C-alpha positions as a printed Julia matrix, in Angstrom:
93×3 Matrix{Float64}:
 -28.1   24.52  49.05
 -27.25  24.9   45.37
 -26.2   28.53  45.93
 -23.99  27.52  48.85
 -22.24  24.91  46.7
 -21.68  27.44  43.89
 -20.35  29.99  46.37
 -17.94  27.42  47.81
 -16.78  26.43  44.33
 -16.24  30.08  43.36
 -14.3   30.73  46.58
 -12.02  27.74  46.03
 -11.43  28.75  42.41
 -10.45  32.3   43.43
  -8.1   30.99  46.12
  -6.44  28.69  43.6
  -5.96  31.53  41.12
  -4.6   33.84  43.81
  -2.19  31.16  44.99
  -0.72  31.03  41.48
  -0.31  34.8   41.08
   2.94  35.16  43.12
   4.89  33.16  40.53
   6.24  36.39  39.04
   7.21  37.64  42.5
   8.96  34.36  43.3
  10.92  34.69  40.07
  12.4   38.01  41.17
  16.07  38.07  42.21
  16.98  38.04  45.89
  18.47  41.49  46.56
  20.87  40.15  49.21
  22.54  37.98  46.54
  23.2   40.92  44.18
  25.88  43.6   44.22
  23.99  46.29  42.28
  20.42  47.31  43.0
  17.83  49.23  41.07
  15.18  48.84  38.45
  13.81  50.37  35.28
  10.45  50.41  33.54
  10.45  48.42  30.31
   8.45  49.17  27.16
   5.48  47.19  28.52
   5.39  49.35  31.65
   6.74  46.57  33.88
   9.31  47.24  36.58
  12.41  45.12  35.82
  15.54  44.71  37.93
  18.54  46.44  36.36
  21.47  44.24  35.3
  23.52  43.22  38.32
  26.48  41.08  39.32
  25.72  38.23  41.73
  27.83  37.84  44.85
  28.26  34.11  44.15
  29.04  34.53  40.44
  26.17  32.19  39.61
  22.99  33.19  37.79
  20.5   34.69  40.23
  16.85  33.68  40.21
  14.96  35.36  37.38
  18.03  36.15  35.25
  17.39  35.83  31.52
  20.85  36.58  30.13
  24.47  36.92  31.16
  26.11  40.09  29.88
  29.7   40.24  28.6
  30.75  42.29  31.63
  29.67  39.41  33.91
  26.43  41.0   35.1
  23.07  39.28  34.77
  20.1   40.78  32.98
  16.47  40.29  33.97
  15.17  41.67  30.68
  11.79  40.48  29.42
  12.7   41.17  25.76
  15.79  40.38  23.68
  16.08  43.82  22.09
  18.42  46.06  24.06
  19.39  43.4   26.58
  22.85  44.11  28.06
  23.24  47.09  25.73
  25.26  49.04  28.31
  27.06  45.94  29.54
  28.93  44.82  26.44
  26.08  42.85  24.9
  24.75  39.41  25.64
  27.3   36.69  26.38
  24.71  33.95  26.89
  20.91  33.62  26.96
  19.71  31.8   30.04
  16.06  31.27  29.2
């Protein structure tokens, strides 16, 4: 009985942790709301969406900065953000 209770507790803990994992995925931009598409690999080895203009003109989900050319950056680091887009106009987060 004690083993069954521990197994159930472990199963519930794993399910809770797995349910929290998609947060990064949910913070990704919705491609249909962007004009440009593509990605690059940052210095940490993470795939990051390339700067893009939004169809609505508003900051898309996951954007961290607005570039001077009006595109939005999804950069995970400040260094180099919007470097090919006129620099950073405004930090969003």
